[in-house]
Tab-separated table of C-alpha atoms and ligand atoms in Angstrom:
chain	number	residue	atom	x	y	z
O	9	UNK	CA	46.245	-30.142	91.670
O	10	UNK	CA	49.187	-33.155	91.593
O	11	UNK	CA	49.617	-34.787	94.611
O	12	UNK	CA	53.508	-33.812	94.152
O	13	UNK	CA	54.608	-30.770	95.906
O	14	UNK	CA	57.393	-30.387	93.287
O	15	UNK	CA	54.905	-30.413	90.406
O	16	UNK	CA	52.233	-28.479	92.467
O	17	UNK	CA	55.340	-25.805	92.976
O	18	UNK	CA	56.040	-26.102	89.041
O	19	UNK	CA	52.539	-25.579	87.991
O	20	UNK	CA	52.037	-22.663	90.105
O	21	UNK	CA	55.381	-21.053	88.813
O	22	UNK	CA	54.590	-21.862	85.015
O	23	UNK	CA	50.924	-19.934	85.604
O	24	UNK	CA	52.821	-16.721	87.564
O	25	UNK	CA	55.316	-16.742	84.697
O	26	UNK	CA	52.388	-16.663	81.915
O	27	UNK	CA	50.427	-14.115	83.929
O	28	UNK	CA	52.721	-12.031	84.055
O	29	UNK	CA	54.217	-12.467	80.390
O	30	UNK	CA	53.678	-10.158	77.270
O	31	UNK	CA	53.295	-12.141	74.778
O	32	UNK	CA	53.342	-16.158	74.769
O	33	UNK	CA	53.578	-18.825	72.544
O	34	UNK	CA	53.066	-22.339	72.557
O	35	UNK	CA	54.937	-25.122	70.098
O	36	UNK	CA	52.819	-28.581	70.083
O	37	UNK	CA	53.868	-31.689	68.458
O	38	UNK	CA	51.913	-35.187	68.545
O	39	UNK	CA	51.619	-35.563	72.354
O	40	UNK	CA	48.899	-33.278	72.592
O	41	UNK	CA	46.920	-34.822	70.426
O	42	UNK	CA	47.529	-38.097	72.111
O	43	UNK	CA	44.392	-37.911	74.744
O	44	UNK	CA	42.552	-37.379	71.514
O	45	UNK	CA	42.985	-40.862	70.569
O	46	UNK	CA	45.615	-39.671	67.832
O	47	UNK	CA	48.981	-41.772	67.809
O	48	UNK	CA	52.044	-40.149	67.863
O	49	UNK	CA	55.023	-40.457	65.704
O	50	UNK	CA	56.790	-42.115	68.413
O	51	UNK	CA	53.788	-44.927	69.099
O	52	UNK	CA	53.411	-48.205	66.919
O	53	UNK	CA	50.611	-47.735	64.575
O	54	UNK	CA	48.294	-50.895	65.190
O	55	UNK	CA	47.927	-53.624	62.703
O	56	UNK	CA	48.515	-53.122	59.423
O	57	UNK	CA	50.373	-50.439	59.709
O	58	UNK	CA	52.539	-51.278	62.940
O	59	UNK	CA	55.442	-52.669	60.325
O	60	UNK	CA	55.610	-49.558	58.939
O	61	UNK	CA	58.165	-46.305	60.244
O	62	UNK	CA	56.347	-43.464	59.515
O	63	UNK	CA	59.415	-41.529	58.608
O	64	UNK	CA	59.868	-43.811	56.010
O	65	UNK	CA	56.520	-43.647	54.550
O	66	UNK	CA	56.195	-39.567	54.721
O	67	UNK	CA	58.295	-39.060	52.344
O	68	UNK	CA	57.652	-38.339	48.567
O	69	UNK	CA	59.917	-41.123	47.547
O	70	UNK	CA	58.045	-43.364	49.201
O	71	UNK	CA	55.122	-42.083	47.777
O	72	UNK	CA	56.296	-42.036	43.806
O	73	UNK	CA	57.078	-45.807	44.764
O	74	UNK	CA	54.045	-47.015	46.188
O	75	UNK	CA	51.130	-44.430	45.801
O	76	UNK	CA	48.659	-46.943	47.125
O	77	UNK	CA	50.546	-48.197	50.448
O	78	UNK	CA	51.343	-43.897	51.475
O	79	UNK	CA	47.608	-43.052	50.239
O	80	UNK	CA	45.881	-45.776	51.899
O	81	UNK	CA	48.125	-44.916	54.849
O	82	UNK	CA	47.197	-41.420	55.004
O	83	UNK	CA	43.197	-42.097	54.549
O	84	UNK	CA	43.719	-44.974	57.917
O	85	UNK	CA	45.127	-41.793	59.570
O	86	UNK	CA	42.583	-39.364	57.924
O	87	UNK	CA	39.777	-41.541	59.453
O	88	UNK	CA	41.184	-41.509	63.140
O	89	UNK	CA	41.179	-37.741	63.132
O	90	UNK	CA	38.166	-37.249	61.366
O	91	UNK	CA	36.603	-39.306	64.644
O	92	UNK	CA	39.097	-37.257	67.044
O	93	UNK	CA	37.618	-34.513	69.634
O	94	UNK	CA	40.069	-32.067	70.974
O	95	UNK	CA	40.832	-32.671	74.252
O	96	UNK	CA	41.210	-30.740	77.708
O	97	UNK	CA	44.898	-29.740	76.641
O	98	UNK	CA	43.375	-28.423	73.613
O	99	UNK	CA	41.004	-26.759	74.944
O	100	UNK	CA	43.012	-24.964	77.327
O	101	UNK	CA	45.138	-23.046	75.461
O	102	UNK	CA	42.177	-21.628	73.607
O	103	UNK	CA	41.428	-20.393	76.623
O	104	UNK	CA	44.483	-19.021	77.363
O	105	UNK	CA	44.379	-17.381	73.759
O	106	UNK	CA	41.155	-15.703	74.881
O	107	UNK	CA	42.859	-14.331	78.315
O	108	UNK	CA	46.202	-13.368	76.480
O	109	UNK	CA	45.102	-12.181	72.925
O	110	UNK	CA	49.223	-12.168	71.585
O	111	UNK	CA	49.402	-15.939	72.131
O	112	UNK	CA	49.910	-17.869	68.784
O	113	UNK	CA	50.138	-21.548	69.162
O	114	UNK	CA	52.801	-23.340	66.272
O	115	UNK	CA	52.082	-26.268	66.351
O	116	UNK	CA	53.705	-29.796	63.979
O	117	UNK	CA	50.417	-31.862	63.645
O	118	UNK	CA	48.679	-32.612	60.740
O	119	UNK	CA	45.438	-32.261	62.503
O	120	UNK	CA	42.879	-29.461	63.233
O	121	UNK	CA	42.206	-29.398	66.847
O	122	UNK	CA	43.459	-26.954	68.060
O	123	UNK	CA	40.955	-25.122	65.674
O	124	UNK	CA	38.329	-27.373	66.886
O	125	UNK	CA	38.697	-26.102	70.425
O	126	UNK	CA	38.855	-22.339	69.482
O	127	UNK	CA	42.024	-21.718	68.788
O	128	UNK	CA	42.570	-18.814	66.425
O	129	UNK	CA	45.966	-18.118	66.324
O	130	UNK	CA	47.477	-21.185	64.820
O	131	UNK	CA	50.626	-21.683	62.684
O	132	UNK	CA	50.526	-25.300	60.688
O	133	UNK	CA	54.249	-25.556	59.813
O	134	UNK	CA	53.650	-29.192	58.255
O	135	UNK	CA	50.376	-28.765	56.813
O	136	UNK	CA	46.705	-30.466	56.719
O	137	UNK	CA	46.183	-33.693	56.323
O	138	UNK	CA	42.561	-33.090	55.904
O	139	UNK	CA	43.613	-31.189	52.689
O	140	UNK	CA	44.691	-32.874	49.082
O	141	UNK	CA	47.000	-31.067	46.460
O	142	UNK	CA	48.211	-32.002	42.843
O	143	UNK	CA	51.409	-34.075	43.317
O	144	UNK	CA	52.752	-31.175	40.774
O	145	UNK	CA	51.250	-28.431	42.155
O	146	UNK	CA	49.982	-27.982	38.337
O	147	UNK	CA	47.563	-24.853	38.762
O	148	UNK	CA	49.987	-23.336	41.571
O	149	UNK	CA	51.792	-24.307	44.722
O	150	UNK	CA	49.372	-25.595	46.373
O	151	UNK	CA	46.991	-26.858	43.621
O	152	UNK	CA	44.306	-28.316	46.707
O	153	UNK	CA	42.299	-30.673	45.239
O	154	UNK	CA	38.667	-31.573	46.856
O	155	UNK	CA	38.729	-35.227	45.499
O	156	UNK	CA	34.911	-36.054	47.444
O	157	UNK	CA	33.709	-35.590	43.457
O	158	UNK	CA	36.293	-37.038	41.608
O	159	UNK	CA	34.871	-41.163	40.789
O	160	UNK	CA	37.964	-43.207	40.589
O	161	UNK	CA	38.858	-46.749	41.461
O	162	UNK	CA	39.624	-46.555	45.345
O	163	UNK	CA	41.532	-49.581	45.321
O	164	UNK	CA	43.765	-48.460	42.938
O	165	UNK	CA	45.234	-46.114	45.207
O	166	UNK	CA	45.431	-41.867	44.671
O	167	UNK	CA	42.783	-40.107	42.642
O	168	UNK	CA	43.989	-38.364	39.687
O	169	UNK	CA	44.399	-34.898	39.194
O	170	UNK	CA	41.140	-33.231	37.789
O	171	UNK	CA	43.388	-30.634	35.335
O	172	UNK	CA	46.133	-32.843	34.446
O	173	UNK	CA	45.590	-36.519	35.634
O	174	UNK	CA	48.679	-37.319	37.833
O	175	UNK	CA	48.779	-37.797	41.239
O	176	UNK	CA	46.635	-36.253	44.453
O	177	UNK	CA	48.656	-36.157	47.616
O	178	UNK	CA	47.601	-35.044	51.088
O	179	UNK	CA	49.181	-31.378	51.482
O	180	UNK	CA	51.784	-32.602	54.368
O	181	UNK	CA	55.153	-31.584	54.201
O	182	UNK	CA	56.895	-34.867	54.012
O	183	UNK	CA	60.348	-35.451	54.975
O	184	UNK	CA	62.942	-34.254	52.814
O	185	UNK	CA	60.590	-31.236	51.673
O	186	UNK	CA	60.604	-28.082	52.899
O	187	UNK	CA	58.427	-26.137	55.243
O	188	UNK	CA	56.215	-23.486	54.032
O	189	UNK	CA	57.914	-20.418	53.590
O	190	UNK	CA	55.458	-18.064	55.161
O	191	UNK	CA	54.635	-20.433	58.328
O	192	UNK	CA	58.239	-20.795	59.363
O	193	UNK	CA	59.300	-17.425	58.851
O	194	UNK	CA	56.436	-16.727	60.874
O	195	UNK	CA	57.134	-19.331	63.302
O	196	UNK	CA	60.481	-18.062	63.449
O	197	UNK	CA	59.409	-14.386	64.469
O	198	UNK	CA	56.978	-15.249	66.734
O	199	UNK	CA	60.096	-17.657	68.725
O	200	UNK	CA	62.785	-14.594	68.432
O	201	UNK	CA	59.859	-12.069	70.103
O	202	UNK	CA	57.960	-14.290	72.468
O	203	UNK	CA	58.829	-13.758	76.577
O	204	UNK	CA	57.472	-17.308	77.324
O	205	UNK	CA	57.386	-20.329	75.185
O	206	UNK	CA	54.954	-23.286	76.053
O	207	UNK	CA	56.516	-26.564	74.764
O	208	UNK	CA	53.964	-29.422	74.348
O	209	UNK	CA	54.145	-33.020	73.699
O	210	UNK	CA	57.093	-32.996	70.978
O	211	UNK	CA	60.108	-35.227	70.697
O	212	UNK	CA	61.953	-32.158	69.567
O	213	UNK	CA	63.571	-34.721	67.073
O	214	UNK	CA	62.242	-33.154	63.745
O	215	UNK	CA	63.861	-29.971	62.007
O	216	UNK	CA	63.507	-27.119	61.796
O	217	UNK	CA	60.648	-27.208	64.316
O	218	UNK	CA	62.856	-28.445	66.930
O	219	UNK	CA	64.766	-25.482	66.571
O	220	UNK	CA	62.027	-23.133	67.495
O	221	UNK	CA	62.919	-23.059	71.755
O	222	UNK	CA	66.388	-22.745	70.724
O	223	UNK	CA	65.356	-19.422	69.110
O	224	UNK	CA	63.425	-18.229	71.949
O	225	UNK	CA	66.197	-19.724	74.557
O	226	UNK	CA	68.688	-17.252	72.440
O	227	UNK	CA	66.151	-14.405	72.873
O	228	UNK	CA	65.855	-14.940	76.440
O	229	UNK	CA	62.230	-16.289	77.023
O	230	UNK	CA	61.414	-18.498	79.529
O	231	UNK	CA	60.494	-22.008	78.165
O	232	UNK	CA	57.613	-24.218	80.064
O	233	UNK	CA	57.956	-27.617	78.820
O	234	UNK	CA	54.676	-29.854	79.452
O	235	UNK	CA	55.543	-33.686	78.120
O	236	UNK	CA	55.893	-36.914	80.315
O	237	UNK	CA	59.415	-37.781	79.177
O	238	UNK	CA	62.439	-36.574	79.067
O	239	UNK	CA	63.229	-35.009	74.927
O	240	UNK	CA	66.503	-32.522	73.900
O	241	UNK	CA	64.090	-29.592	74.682
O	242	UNK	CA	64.218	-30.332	78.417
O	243	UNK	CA	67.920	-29.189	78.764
O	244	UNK	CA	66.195	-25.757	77.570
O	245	UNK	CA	63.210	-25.986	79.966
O	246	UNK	CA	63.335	-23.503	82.914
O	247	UNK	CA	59.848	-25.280	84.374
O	248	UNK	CA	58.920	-29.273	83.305
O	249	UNK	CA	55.765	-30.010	84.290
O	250	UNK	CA	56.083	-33.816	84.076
O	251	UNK	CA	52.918	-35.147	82.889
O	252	UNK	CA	49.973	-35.668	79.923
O	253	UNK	CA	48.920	-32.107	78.152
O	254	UNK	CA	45.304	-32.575	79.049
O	255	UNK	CA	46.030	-32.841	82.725
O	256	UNK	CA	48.668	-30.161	83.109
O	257	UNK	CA	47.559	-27.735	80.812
O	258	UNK	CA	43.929	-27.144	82.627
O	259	UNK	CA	45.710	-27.243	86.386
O	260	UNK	CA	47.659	-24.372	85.003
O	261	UNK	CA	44.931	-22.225	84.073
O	262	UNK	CA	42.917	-23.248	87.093
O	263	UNK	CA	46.352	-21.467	88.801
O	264	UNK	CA	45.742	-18.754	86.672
O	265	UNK	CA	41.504	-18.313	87.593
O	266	UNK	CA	42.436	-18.575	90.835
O	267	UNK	CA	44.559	-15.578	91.152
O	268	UNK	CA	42.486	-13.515	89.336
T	311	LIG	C1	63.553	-30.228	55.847
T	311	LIG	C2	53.867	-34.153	58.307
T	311	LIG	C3	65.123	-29.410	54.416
T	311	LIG	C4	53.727	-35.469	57.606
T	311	LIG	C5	56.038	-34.277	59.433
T	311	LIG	C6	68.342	-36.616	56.645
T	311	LIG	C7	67.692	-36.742	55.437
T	311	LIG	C8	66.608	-35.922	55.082
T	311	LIG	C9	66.176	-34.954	55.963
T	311	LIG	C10	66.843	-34.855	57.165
T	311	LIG	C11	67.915	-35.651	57.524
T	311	LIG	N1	68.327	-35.286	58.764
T	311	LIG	C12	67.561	-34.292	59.206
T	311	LIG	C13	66.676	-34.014	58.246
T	311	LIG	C14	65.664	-33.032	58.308
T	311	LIG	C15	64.343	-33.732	58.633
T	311	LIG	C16	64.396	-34.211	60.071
T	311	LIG	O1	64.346	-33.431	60.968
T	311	LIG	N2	64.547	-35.532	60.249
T	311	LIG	C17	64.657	-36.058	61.593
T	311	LIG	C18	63.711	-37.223	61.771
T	311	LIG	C19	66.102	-36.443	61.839
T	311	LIG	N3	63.378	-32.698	58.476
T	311	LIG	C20	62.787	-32.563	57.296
T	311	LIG	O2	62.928	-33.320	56.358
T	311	LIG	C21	61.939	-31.327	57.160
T	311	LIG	N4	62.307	-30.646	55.977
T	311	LIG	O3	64.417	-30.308	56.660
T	311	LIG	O4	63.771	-29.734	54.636
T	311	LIG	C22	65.279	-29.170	53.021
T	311	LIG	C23	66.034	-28.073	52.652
T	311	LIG	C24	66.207	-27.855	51.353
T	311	LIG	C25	65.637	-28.691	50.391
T	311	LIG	C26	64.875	-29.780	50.777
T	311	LIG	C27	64.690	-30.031	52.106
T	311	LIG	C28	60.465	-31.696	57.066
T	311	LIG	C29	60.024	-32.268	58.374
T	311	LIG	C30	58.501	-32.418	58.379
T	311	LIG	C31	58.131	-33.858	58.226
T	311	LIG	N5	56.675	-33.996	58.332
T	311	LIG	N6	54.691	-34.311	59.505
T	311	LIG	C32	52.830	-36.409	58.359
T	311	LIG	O5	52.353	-36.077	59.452
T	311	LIG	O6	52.592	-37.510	57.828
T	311	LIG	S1	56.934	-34.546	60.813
T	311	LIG	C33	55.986	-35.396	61.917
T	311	LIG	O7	56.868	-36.025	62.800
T	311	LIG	C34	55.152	-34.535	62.799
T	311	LIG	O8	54.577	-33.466	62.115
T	311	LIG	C35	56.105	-34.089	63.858
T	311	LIG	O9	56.798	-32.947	63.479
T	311	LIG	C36	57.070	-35.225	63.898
T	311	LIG	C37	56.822	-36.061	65.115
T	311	LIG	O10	57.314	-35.323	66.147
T	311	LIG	P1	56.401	-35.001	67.407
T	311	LIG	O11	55.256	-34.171	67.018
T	311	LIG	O12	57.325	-34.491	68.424
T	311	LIG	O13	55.796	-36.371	67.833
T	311	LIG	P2	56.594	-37.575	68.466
T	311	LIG	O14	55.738	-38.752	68.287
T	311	LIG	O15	57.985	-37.572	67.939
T	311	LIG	O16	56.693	-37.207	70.029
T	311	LIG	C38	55.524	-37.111	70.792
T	311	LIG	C39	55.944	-36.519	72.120
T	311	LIG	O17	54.756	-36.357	72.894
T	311	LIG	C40	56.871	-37.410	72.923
T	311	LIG	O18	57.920	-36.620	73.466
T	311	LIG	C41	55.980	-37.950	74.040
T	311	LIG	O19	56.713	-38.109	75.254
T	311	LIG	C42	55.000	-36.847	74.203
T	311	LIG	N7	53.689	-37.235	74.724
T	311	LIG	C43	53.060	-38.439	74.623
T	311	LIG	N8	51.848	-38.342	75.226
T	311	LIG	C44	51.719	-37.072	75.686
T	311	LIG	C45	52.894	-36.363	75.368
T	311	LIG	N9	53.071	-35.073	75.704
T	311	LIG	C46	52.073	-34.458	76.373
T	311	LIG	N10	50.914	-35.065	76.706
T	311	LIG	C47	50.718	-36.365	76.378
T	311	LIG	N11	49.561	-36.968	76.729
T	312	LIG	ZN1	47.498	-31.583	38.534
């Protein structure tokens, strides 16, 4: 446990609270995939890429004006999660998924760890970035694309489409677009019915995710929020545990096996 009484008094609240809840859910953004070794939004991408805003570059009008720079961007970031392992925060709330079957985690990032460490129930509201689509969704919305057999000139930026030639894009929502229809309304249901809502490394700057622990706030859950700094969801927090996902996140279920 922290070394802070406060904290230490926090943690132990935030595991009585999810012991004793009926049915919790957790909203992630980039933090918690941090300790994985994958940068956030808010970080400076390194090198080449550290001139670069990634709001600017997620967006399909920056992609229709420069496949190559937003493709090659997306393969750098491809690459550092391909190499990512989920990490203790990860792998705690699988755990807690196991011990409280009705949790769903909703989580903002691209990635698939959470999946990696075991988690089943898992909402993607912006997509895969492991996954590729047709730019025009030509056989269907989405038309995924598995371009490991299409032979095309790398350098020359996306592959084409196998049915109709144009564009392959990685199946992110980008800014501008909207959310899946089916993962936010889902999203939305699970925020308007949960009785606790875990809130974990996001800057609660992006909509209409950032709306989620407003939802649950208005249907009187409790919300937990685990992040380092200070974000617009911390006015909604009844518990902050002040700190990095992979350290609070096990000390909470270590609470929790303790009072079994
Ligand atoms: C929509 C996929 C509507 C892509 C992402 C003006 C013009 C256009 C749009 C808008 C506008 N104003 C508002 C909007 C809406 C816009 C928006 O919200 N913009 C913001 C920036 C103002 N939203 C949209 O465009 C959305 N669509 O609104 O559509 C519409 C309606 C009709 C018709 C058309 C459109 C789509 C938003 C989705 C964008 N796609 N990702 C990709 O990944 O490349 S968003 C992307 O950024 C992430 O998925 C994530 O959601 C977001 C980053 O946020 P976080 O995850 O919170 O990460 P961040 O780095 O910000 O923060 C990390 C946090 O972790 C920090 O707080 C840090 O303290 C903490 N942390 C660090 N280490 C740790 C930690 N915490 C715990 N442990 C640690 N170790
Ligand atoms: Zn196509």
């Amino acid at each position: 446990m922290s070394q802070i009484p406060e904290l230490n008094n926090a943690i132990r609240l935030a595991a009585h609270l999810i012991k004793n809840s009926q049915h919790i859910v957790v909203l992630t953004g980039a933090g918690v995939s941090k300790e994985s070794g994958v940068p956030t939004f808010r970080d400076t991408m390194d090198g080449l890429w550290a001139k670069y805003d990634p709001q600017q570059l997620a967006t399909p009008q920056a992609f229709q004006a420069n496949p190559k720079l937003v493709w090659d961007w997306y393969e750098f970031r491809r690459e550092i999660v391909r190499k990512a392992q989920p990490n203790p925060g990860h792998f705690a709330l699988a755990e807690l998924e196991k011990r409280f079957p009705s949790l769903e985690v909703i989580t903002q990032n691209v990635d698939d760890l959470h999946e990696q460490a075991g988690s089943k129930n898992v909402i993607h509201l912006h997509g895969s970035i492991a996954q590729s689509k047709c730019f025009y969704n030509c056989q269907g919305n989405p038309t995924l694309i598995d371009f490991s057999r299409i032979d095309w000139d790398k350098t020359s930026g996306p592959p084409p489409c196998p049915h109709c030639g144009r564009w392959v894009r990685p199946n992110v929502v980008w800014f501008g677009e909207i959310l899946p229809k089916a993962q936010l309304e889902a999203a939305s249901q699970a925020s308007s019915t949960c009785d606790v809502m875990i809130v974990v490394g996001t800057s609660g700057l992006v909509s209409p995710a950032a709306q989620l622990p407003d939802i649950a706030k208005h249907a009187r859950a409790t919300i937990i929020e685990v992040n380092p700094d200070i974000t617009p969801i911390t006015r909604l927090a009844d518990i902050k545990l002040e700190g990095a996902s992979g350290v609070m996140l096990p000390q909470v279920l270590e609470v929790l096996s303790n009072e079994r």
